Structures are given as structure tokens and as C-alpha cells.
XYZ file of C-alpha atoms in Angstrom:
563
model
C -173.308 216.634 32.276
C -172.855 214.104 35.049
C -175.281 211.194 35.255
C -176.999 211.045 38.616
C -179.141 208.309 40.044
C -181.492 211.066 41.170
C -182.669 211.121 37.562
C -184.472 207.902 38.368
C -187.164 209.942 39.952
C -186.609 209.126 43.624
C -182.860 209.340 43.736
C -143.161 174.794 38.281
C -144.050 172.257 36.022
C -144.613 169.154 38.170
C -146.698 166.356 36.698
C -148.049 165.184 40.059
C -147.588 167.896 42.706
C -146.508 166.288 46.009
C -148.713 166.350 49.068
C -146.678 167.698 51.955
C -147.155 165.695 55.158
C -144.782 164.907 57.979
C -144.986 161.159 57.312
C -144.333 161.388 53.584
C -141.853 164.291 53.437
C -138.770 162.077 53.277
C -140.369 159.750 50.722
C -141.433 162.674 48.571
C -138.045 164.355 48.776
C -136.433 161.229 47.444
C -138.993 160.249 44.766
C -140.471 163.514 43.578
C -137.472 165.812 43.885
C -134.671 163.613 42.559
C -132.948 164.238 39.219
C -132.830 161.083 37.068
C -129.279 161.969 35.966
C -127.326 162.722 39.138
C -129.757 160.777 41.395
C -129.717 163.624 43.905
C -132.162 166.388 44.856
C -132.656 168.953 42.127
C -130.136 171.771 41.825
C -131.522 174.713 39.809
C -134.392 172.574 38.439
C -135.668 173.234 34.903
C -138.752 171.891 33.161
C -139.035 170.522 29.619
C -142.092 171.363 27.447
C -143.363 167.817 28.063
C -143.409 168.482 31.831
C -140.383 166.543 33.169
C -137.850 168.062 35.565
C -134.058 167.872 35.656
C -131.082 169.733 37.084
C -130.224 172.515 34.672
C -126.575 171.394 34.397
C -127.551 167.742 33.865
C -130.023 168.507 31.071
C -127.696 171.022 29.393
C -124.846 168.516 29.293
C -127.179 165.812 27.971
C -128.371 168.017 25.094
C -124.831 169.224 24.337
C -123.743 165.607 23.834
C -126.850 164.410 21.970
C -127.491 164.757 18.201
C -131.191 165.357 18.858
C -132.972 167.599 21.339
C -135.349 165.267 23.202
C -136.633 164.510 26.696
C -134.416 161.905 28.397
C -137.468 160.302 30.073
C -140.351 160.210 27.564
C -138.120 160.689 24.479
C -140.348 163.454 23.066
C -138.329 165.309 20.413
C -138.331 169.107 20.256
C -137.839 170.707 16.808
C -136.100 173.662 18.444
C -133.957 173.510 21.570
C -136.049 175.016 24.388
C -134.673 177.918 26.384
C -134.115 176.592 29.891
C -135.307 178.744 32.765
C -135.085 177.754 36.409
C -138.366 176.586 37.916
C -138.203 178.866 40.955
C -141.265 177.380 42.657
C -139.905 173.840 42.438
C -136.503 175.045 43.654
C -138.075 176.617 46.732
C -140.010 173.420 47.466
C -136.845 171.310 47.111
C -134.945 173.660 49.427
C -137.779 173.356 51.937
C -137.534 169.573 51.966
C -133.764 169.621 52.171
C -133.977 171.728 55.288
C -136.725 169.529 56.688
C -134.690 166.433 55.958
C -131.449 167.788 57.400
C -132.218 170.791 59.596
C -129.278 172.998 60.415
C -128.753 172.815 64.190
C -125.588 174.359 65.579
C -123.650 172.263 68.083
C -123.857 173.364 71.746
C -120.868 172.856 74.000
C -120.386 172.345 77.743
C -120.085 175.497 79.880
C -117.805 173.758 82.393
C -115.187 172.251 80.102
C -111.855 174.080 79.874
C -109.629 173.901 76.841
C -111.283 171.768 74.183
C -114.977 171.812 75.050
C -117.088 168.673 74.761
C -120.485 168.561 73.134
C -123.307 169.287 75.588
C -126.004 166.716 76.333
C -128.243 168.609 78.786
C -128.922 172.054 80.199
C -129.933 172.532 83.838
C -132.460 175.277 84.551
C -131.679 175.237 88.281
C -127.942 175.569 87.734
C -128.323 177.892 84.776
C -125.625 175.992 82.871
C -125.129 173.458 80.078
C -123.168 170.243 80.669
C -121.413 167.541 78.700
C -121.901 163.876 79.608
C -119.098 163.761 82.172
C -119.957 167.057 83.893
C -123.609 166.051 84.040
C -122.729 162.985 86.135
C -123.413 164.698 89.551
C -127.032 165.261 88.441
C -127.378 161.518 88.044
C -125.704 160.612 91.362
C -126.192 163.292 94.006
C -129.730 163.443 95.455
C -129.814 167.269 95.651
C -129.128 167.548 91.908
C -131.556 164.834 90.900
C -134.461 167.215 91.514
C -133.058 169.804 89.099
C -134.933 170.571 85.885
C -132.964 169.188 82.945
C -133.767 169.952 79.294
C -132.123 169.273 75.984
C -129.048 171.492 75.544
C -129.770 175.104 74.642
C -127.407 177.919 73.867
C -128.871 180.602 76.146
C -130.021 178.882 79.343
C -130.918 182.209 80.984
C -133.793 182.560 78.522
C -135.398 179.524 80.160
C -135.186 180.929 83.690
C -137.574 183.435 85.321
C -135.670 186.687 85.666
C -137.773 187.752 88.648
C -137.627 184.574 90.748
C -134.648 182.845 89.136
C -136.632 179.650 88.874
C -137.196 177.422 85.796
C -139.935 178.567 83.411
C -142.173 175.508 83.664
C -145.646 176.982 83.128
C -147.450 179.118 80.543
C -149.919 181.909 81.348
C -152.630 181.979 78.695
C -153.993 185.374 79.739
C -150.644 187.142 79.317
C -149.272 184.762 76.657
C -145.961 184.270 78.472
C -143.871 181.601 80.207
C -143.801 181.777 84.014
C -142.257 179.898 86.950
C -144.075 178.251 89.846
C -143.565 181.330 92.051
C -145.189 183.554 89.393
C -148.423 181.553 89.691
C -148.508 182.362 93.397
C -148.031 186.109 92.901
C -148.669 188.143 89.713
C -150.410 185.296 87.853
C -152.267 183.803 90.798
C -155.749 184.080 89.261
C -154.650 183.394 85.689
C -155.165 180.257 83.642
C -151.800 178.498 83.560
C -150.801 175.163 82.050
C -147.549 173.285 81.749
C -145.186 174.386 79.044
C -145.326 170.881 77.542
C -149.129 171.037 77.247
C -149.113 174.517 75.702
C -146.257 173.589 73.426
C -148.187 170.542 72.246
C -151.206 172.669 71.381
C -149.022 175.239 69.645
C -147.337 172.477 67.638
C -150.771 171.227 66.633
C -151.716 174.732 65.531
C -148.443 175.126 63.670
C -149.142 171.816 61.968
C -152.461 173.218 60.768
C -150.740 176.382 59.588
C -148.147 174.270 57.831
C -150.934 172.346 56.100
C -152.389 175.641 54.933
C -148.976 176.759 53.635
C -148.484 173.433 51.903
C -151.937 173.739 50.351
C -151.000 177.213 49.156
C -147.857 175.758 47.576
C -149.920 173.129 45.780
C -152.430 175.732 44.617
C -149.616 177.842 43.205
C -148.038 174.852 41.513
C -151.426 174.117 39.975
C -151.840 177.769 38.968
C -148.394 177.668 37.384
C -149.505 174.670 35.320
C -152.710 176.495 34.361
C -150.742 179.539 33.225
C -148.363 177.424 31.170
C -151.308 175.566 29.664
C -152.987 178.896 28.847
C -149.822 180.086 27.133
C -149.774 176.904 25.042
C -153.421 177.366 24.094
C -152.717 181.014 23.260
C -149.769 179.945 21.125
C -151.905 177.482 19.167
C -154.632 180.084 18.775
C -152.079 182.622 17.524
C -150.733 180.104 15.024
C -154.253 179.504 13.734
C -154.865 183.243 13.473
C -151.617 183.714 11.568
C -152.520 180.892 9.181
C -156.003 182.364 8.636
C -154.543 185.845 8.064
C -152.043 184.493 5.536
C -154.891 182.727 3.731
C -156.973 185.908 3.658
C -154.182 188.141 2.400
C -153.104 185.520 -0.126
C -156.639 185.584 -1.495
C -156.511 189.372 -1.592
C -153.204 189.310 -3.492
C -154.673 186.871 -5.989
C -157.688 189.124 -6.400
C -155.379 192.088 -7.045
C -153.408 190.082 -9.589
C -156.613 189.056 -11.374
C -157.840 192.642 -11.430
C -154.464 193.810 -12.728
C -154.569 191.214 -15.499
C -158.128 192.265 -16.395
C -157.084 195.922 -16.512
C -154.091 195.169 -18.746
C -156.273 193.081 -21.033
C -158.828 195.887 -21.342
C -156.107 198.431 -22.105
C -154.518 196.163 -24.721
C -157.886 195.554 -26.379
C -158.518 199.311 -26.468
C -155.106 199.854 -28.077
C -155.761 197.232 -30.770
C -159.192 198.743 -31.467
C -157.577 202.182 -31.892
C -155.017 200.719 -34.293
C -157.764 199.032 -36.365
C -159.708 202.304 -36.457
C -156.588 204.180 -37.614
C -155.997 201.633 -40.417
C -159.566 202.106 -41.722
C -159.299 205.892 -41.579
C -155.932 205.922 -43.358
C -157.339 203.652 -46.100
C -160.308 206.013 -46.599
C -157.971 209.010 -46.686
C -155.738 207.349 -49.269
C -158.777 206.612 -51.489
C -159.980 210.197 -51.196
C -156.494 211.547 -51.955
C -156.319 209.373 -55.107
C -159.706 210.675 -56.210
C -158.736 214.282 -55.483
C -155.463 213.917 -57.411
C -157.388 212.567 -60.397
C -159.763 215.564 -60.245
C -156.811 217.921 -59.898
C -155.259 216.461 -63.061
C -158.530 216.829 -64.983
C -158.911 220.435 -63.837
C -155.335 221.131 -64.866
C -156.082 219.861 -68.391
C -159.364 221.786 -68.678
C -157.622 224.997 -67.638
C -155.535 224.810 -70.855
C -158.101 223.329 -73.303
C -159.101 225.079 -76.537
C -162.224 222.936 -76.852
C -164.709 225.484 -75.593
C -167.784 223.390 -76.219
C -166.426 220.397 -74.225
C -165.408 222.735 -71.394
C -168.901 224.133 -71.197
C -170.498 220.688 -71.297
C -168.542 219.253 -68.329
C -168.291 222.485 -66.376
C -171.269 221.698 -64.032
C -169.674 218.412 -63.032
C -166.134 219.662 -62.647
C -166.878 223.018 -61.034
C -167.238 221.512 -57.481
C -164.816 219.215 -55.511
C -165.734 215.539 -55.355
C -167.863 214.384 -52.397
C -165.667 213.357 -49.378
C -165.940 212.841 -45.605
C -165.786 215.748 -43.194
C -162.508 214.990 -41.386
C -162.665 217.954 -39.011
C -163.988 216.015 -35.977
C -162.439 212.688 -36.823
C -159.375 211.757 -34.713
C -157.753 208.966 -32.729
C -157.837 209.352 -28.895
C -154.218 209.476 -27.774
C -155.047 209.122 -24.031
C -155.887 205.921 -22.180
C -159.554 205.658 -21.325
C -159.412 206.991 -17.754
C -162.987 206.033 -17.099
C -162.206 202.408 -17.818
C -159.227 202.455 -15.466
C -161.268 204.207 -12.825
C -164.034 201.648 -13.149
C -161.635 198.732 -12.765
C -159.900 200.326 -9.796
C -163.233 201.149 -8.187
C -164.349 197.561 -8.555
C -161.041 196.342 -7.138
C -161.310 198.691 -4.172
C -164.869 197.571 -3.550
C -163.786 193.933 -3.622
C -160.916 194.605 -1.231
C -163.135 196.542 1.153
C -165.735 193.790 1.176
C -163.158 191.074 1.800
C -161.374 193.081 4.492
C -164.642 194.030 6.150
C -165.881 190.444 6.111
C -162.568 189.188 7.457
C -162.292 191.797 10.195
C -165.926 191.384 11.236
C -165.529 187.623 11.379
C -162.307 187.892 13.381
C -163.786 190.517 15.718
C -166.968 188.544 16.278
C -164.975 185.391 16.940
C -162.621 187.238 19.327
C -165.501 188.818 21.295
C -167.380 185.524 21.415
C -164.254 183.787 22.715
C -163.714 186.584 25.244
C -167.324 186.300 26.465
C -167.077 182.514 26.713
C -163.877 182.867 28.737
C -165.572 185.418 31.025
C -168.544 183.114 31.574
C -166.184 180.545 33.074
C -166.028 182.842 36.122
C -169.821 182.936 36.592
C -170.955 183.379 40.193
C -174.346 182.922 41.833
C -175.599 186.427 42.662
C -178.435 186.979 45.138
C -179.936 190.406 45.845
C -179.393 191.789 49.361
C -182.724 192.939 50.887
C -180.872 194.961 53.540
C -179.613 197.313 50.792
C -182.863 197.615 48.770
C -184.711 200.935 48.586
C -188.129 201.001 50.309
C -189.972 201.006 46.954
C -188.206 197.927 45.629
C -189.808 194.478 45.724
C -187.479 191.466 45.723
C -188.545 187.946 44.818
C -188.361 185.229 47.487
C -185.317 183.675 45.839
C -183.532 187.052 45.652
C -183.152 186.854 41.870
C -185.677 189.514 40.718
C -186.270 193.145 41.596
C -188.898 195.627 40.469
C -190.175 199.046 41.562
C -193.477 198.476 43.379
C -194.292 202.212 43.281
C -195.335 201.991 46.972
C -193.186 202.577 50.021
C -192.779 199.478 52.152
C -192.373 199.476 55.908
C -188.751 198.387 56.115
C -186.212 199.120 58.864
C -183.618 201.720 57.960
C -179.980 200.794 58.278
C -176.609 202.135 57.031
C -176.583 199.640 54.150
C -179.959 200.668 52.643
C -180.339 203.160 49.775
C -182.837 205.716 51.037
C -183.505 207.936 47.989
C -182.331 206.145 44.819
C -184.107 202.897 43.882
C -180.957 200.754 44.022
C -180.012 197.376 45.441
C -176.717 195.462 45.768
C -175.881 191.787 45.595
C -175.247 189.936 48.853
C -171.865 188.608 47.780
C -168.832 190.912 47.642
C -165.542 190.205 45.881
C -162.110 191.524 46.866
C -159.931 189.537 44.465
C -159.930 187.396 41.348
C -162.535 187.440 38.586
C -166.307 187.124 38.585
C -169.127 187.289 36.040
C -172.888 187.527 36.247
C -175.807 188.112 33.855
C -178.980 190.134 34.315
C -182.067 190.075 32.115
C -183.284 193.577 31.159
C -185.940 192.471 28.657
C -189.094 194.600 28.480
C -187.672 197.575 30.373
C -187.419 201.206 29.284
C -184.925 202.254 31.993
C -182.334 200.385 34.111
C -178.846 200.592 35.670
C -176.450 197.628 35.941
C -172.822 197.264 37.051
C -170.733 197.003 40.206
C -170.167 199.254 43.213
C -167.554 199.341 45.947
C -168.596 198.556 49.494
C -168.167 202.088 50.884
C -170.379 203.923 48.340
C -172.757 206.585 49.605
C -176.225 205.098 50.028
C -178.045 208.105 51.385
C -179.538 210.993 49.401
C -178.864 211.715 45.759
C -176.146 209.634 44.120
C -174.025 210.350 41.066
C -173.058 207.165 39.241
C -169.429 207.363 38.133
C -166.137 205.599 38.943
C -164.891 208.450 41.127
C -167.831 207.745 43.446
C -167.330 203.981 43.377
C -169.809 202.979 40.636
C -168.915 201.275 37.331
C -172.204 201.040 35.440
C -174.105 201.292 32.162
C -177.729 202.366 31.861
C -180.741 202.621 29.545
C -183.034 205.656 29.361
C -186.110 206.339 27.209
C -186.101 202.819 25.735
C -183.143 203.332 23.367
C -180.563 205.661 24.934
C -177.656 203.586 26.231
C -174.728 205.143 28.063
C -171.637 204.159 30.076
C -171.541 206.348 33.180
C -167.821 207.059 33.038
C -168.112 210.692 34.203
C -168.756 212.206 31.713
C -171.086 209.656 30.150
C -170.184 207.801 26.965
C -173.092 207.181 24.503
C -173.227 203.531 23.422
C -174.344 202.037 20.121
C -175.861 198.566 20.152
C -176.985 196.469 17.180
C -180.296 195.575 18.757
C -182.192 196.289 21.948
C -180.424 194.614 24.839
C -182.177 191.619 26.389
C -179.475 190.226 28.689
C -176.373 192.056 29.919
C -173.239 190.204 31.022
C -170.940 191.875 33.573
C -167.329 190.684 33.984
C -164.820 191.962 36.570
C -161.089 191.268 36.824
C -160.218 192.724 40.230
C -156.424 192.667 39.921
C -156.514 193.897 36.303
C -158.823 196.797 37.202
C -161.291 195.789 34.460
C -165.101 195.955 34.281
C -166.615 194.795 30.957
C -170.219 194.669 29.713
C -171.538 192.307 27.014
C -174.668 191.809 24.930
C -175.169 188.121 25.713
C -177.646 187.381 22.873
C -175.534 189.064 20.173
C -172.319 187.859 21.867
C -170.870 191.322 21.364
C -168.914 193.756 23.520
C -170.703 196.840 24.848
C -168.169 198.783 26.931
C -165.171 198.320 29.264
C -163.775 200.339 32.150
C -160.003 199.712 32.066
C -157.059 200.694 34.257
C -159.194 201.020 37.398
C -157.755 200.596 40.903
C -159.844 198.518 43.311
C -158.957 198.567 47.013
C -162.109 197.237 48.670
C -164.923 194.776 48.052
C -167.008 195.134 44.900
C -170.709 194.234 44.858
C -173.059 193.650 41.886
C -175.210 196.779 41.479
C -178.785 197.003 40.144
C -181.499 199.592 39.656
C -184.806 198.759 37.925
C -185.542 202.551 37.916
C -189.018 204.057 38.375
C -192.141 202.083 37.537
C -193.233 204.989 35.290
C -196.945 204.226 35.596
C -196.415 200.614 34.576
C -194.355 201.340 31.443
C -191.208 200.165 33.217
C -192.734 197.544 35.514
C -190.753 194.583 34.147
C -188.263 193.219 36.693
C -184.506 192.963 36.487
C -183.750 189.231 36.665
C -180.387 187.877 37.789
C -179.662 184.790 35.680
C -179.038 181.521 37.500
C -176.409 180.278 35.079
C -173.961 177.426 35.301
C -170.349 177.882 34.287
C -169.875 177.507 30.559
C -167.991 174.396 29.548
């Protein structure tokens, strides 16, 4: 059965990343991007675990000729020779500065020279040609050429000349975003806003400078992110090493417990064997005594059977007529099998011990892992405020936009495309289209509620079915103790105790939505492998007031990021 909201009742490792500015680019290229071995800009830069950078060839040769694997700068020694991989981000930055330092500009030659052409010094827009120093001389001497428009030499002069009027392109039309000549401003562009090419070019250069600053900032952010990722890997490595050490300790203890139990079992079995041997010795001794007595009686009977002394025979007949008193040996025996019950008892105790230890260990590890995961999620806490433009007419929002409850009375609110008109829902104001975010909502004292996230384009009119296919990733409570993830179909959830505060974590790129019991620091449910293509908004529903039984508000926690 699908869960519907209608059930609610009403519906590169660089230690100090360089700052890229025009004034400092040359200084940075020399100081920040120079290998300490070859004293030149990095070629295929690599990074040591301690964070220093070298040319791959330089560092490889240094380690090949050194008895120890250490950093040439800080002298930190590495127990194992690191695998060198090219720092692609740093290489791209170095290449950028090399080009900025020595831009590749092809030489332009004179159009007039015959034979070996000389290097051009100017291009004339009136003549439509490029000249070397000697052929440019008439423009410096003859009056009629002195008025010509000269520019720095360019390869295709015709691109700088108006094709319609064959005049120099000296102006820029801002309406049509194109270069024009003086004649153009008197005809097709007469009423347009035109400025000199130099003025427009200056403004464009300023804008490009701003864009370049943005790009440079992006480079720095990515360098910083690269450092964060590497640092995270190091932390993960240390954590893994601790986990391995703890696991070895646990299993070592288990092995010792098994060995002790084995020794106890062997001791019990040996003691049982010795007891059986002692019992057998006693029984054999008793049997030997009885056999001796029976042989004596047999001898006496043999004599009496041949006696001629009739009176003596008659006198001892009552005593000799019956066998001597002995044990009944019919049910007496030695157990030849090992006492299975003893073995079973020992094994049962061992299994119980193992189960307890494993359960304790796994529970401890799981609790620690979930607690760590929740703490990491809380680092992405955001300040969520409820959006009144999306709230159903029955919902009452607090002035600070942090609480919502069902007032059980329709309010006079303007309708708009964003507002839920049948289901008592409300969204957060802030939407997220990338990265990670986390928020908490207090659900204490409520019998019914819905919490999660929703995509921006969800249907807000009429009955709504909460499920991922419709753009909702939520969990809910019904009838005070029935928790469910609305995954379509719903997934019943088991919680240790009644939820008081629910944490919601989203990793947009990973396609992950996770829910946590904040008080118990335990995991409730996760939607994984989702594909998000538009903004996601925090989603809330306090559900129906239910005659006051469910009047407690949903409260969005104003939490600071966890340290």
C-alpha cells in the first residue's frame, strides 16, 4: 500500500596556496613554483607525504642515490618509499603561470617586403596593410598618411576594417555588441549607444580581470579541497589502523577464551577417565574377593558330595545348601562413552561466551561508527527557516519561522503556486542544489508527523503520495508508535525508544538521504543511490491536530556546527 499525505486528514599538495594577482604572478611563479633541485619551474610536480613539492625526475633521482627515503627539505624520513603521482592541479597552475610569464605570440611580418620579410611594427587600418619599420616611414613623413589609423601589428588587418564602409573599426555599439566605424554611427547605428573601442576594451578588461579573480579563487578553493581530501584520507587511515588494532585485540581475547575452554574440557575429560579407572579397580577387587569366596565354597561342596559322614553332612546342610551372599552384578558396568552432556555443557558455555563477546564488540563498534557518522553529518548543519508561502492554510508558523503546528482552523492566506492546498505540509525557505546539508527537528510530544526533504517541483495541490518517485524522501510516525520510511512501498522502522529529535542529512552528489535518532545517536534509515537534478528543500508536516492529541509543534533546531 502506498503512503499518501492524504492520510493526514486534509491531504595538489601546496603548503601555502599562492594568491593569483597580476602584480605578484611573476614573483609567485619564481618562489612558489620552483623546484629546489633544478631551480626551475616544476616539471611533472609530485608531492611528498609531508607536503613539499619537487619535479618527479629530481625527487626520483635523489631517492635512487640516497640510502634513506626522506624529504630533501624538512628531512622527514618515510619508512616506506612513497608512490609518486603527478600533482595534476599544481601542474596546471604552473603551466598557467609559464604562459602568463612568457605568452606565445607569433611574429607578424611586413606585407610589403619582398624576399626575406622584416618583422612588422605597425598595421594601418586605412591602408589595410602591415608594415615594417622602413616601409612605415611614409606614415611618419607624408601629411596624408599621418592621419591614418595605426595599431600594433596584427595578422589579419581586414578584421579591423568595416566591411560595409571600408573604414577603421574605431567604435563599439553596445546595443548590438559589435565594432563599428564612424560611418556606421551615422546610418544603421545612428540612435545606438556607441563608445570608443579603447573605452569598451578597458571595461571588458576590467570585467575579465574580475572573472580571472573568480577563476583564481576557484583554483585556490580546489587546492584547499585537495588538501582537505588528503587530510581526510590520512585521518581515515589512522582510524582504520586503530580499528584493526582493536579487532586484533578482540579476536586475540576470543582465541584465548577458546584455548581456556579447550583446556577446561580436556581437564574434565581426563578427570572423568581417571574416575572410571578408579571405579574399575574397586569393582575388580570386589569381584576377585567374591571369586575367592566362591571357589572356597565350591571346594567344600565338592568334599561334601563324597563324604560318608552322614551326620556331619546333615548338620551343615542348611548353611551349605545356598550360595554365599554376593553383589548383584547385573546392572554394574563401566561407561565406555565420553560423557556427552559434559562436552555439550562446556561447548554451550563457550558458545555463549563467544556470542556475548562478539555481540558486545559489534554493538560497541556499530554504536561508535554511527555516532562518528552522525557527528560528521552535523558538521554540515544549516540554519533552516520555514517558508510561510508554502504552508497549508491550517498551519501556524512561529514568528521566527522555527515552529509549525496545525491550528485546526483555516486562515485567510493568499493562494499561490508554492502553497500546499490540501495536505498540511510546509517547506523550508532555503533550497540546496549541491553539496551536503544537515538539520534537526524536534518531534517530542507528537503522535503523528512527517519529516524529510522534497524537490522543488513537487506537486503541491490536491492529494499527495509521499515517495521518492514523486520527489519526497521522508519518514513518518503514525498512532504514536508506528514508524515508517516512505520508500514506496513503505518500510517499517524499529527504534529503541520513542523519537524526540530527528536528524536529516543529505549528500546531493552521492544521492543520499539519512535519518538519525539524535538522542540515541543511532541510525534510523537511509535512501541511497538516488539521483537529484533540482533543488531540494527541507520538508515538514505536523499532521492533524487530532482534537488536541497531536497539538505539539514541530520545532526546527537552531544548532551550531559540531566541533
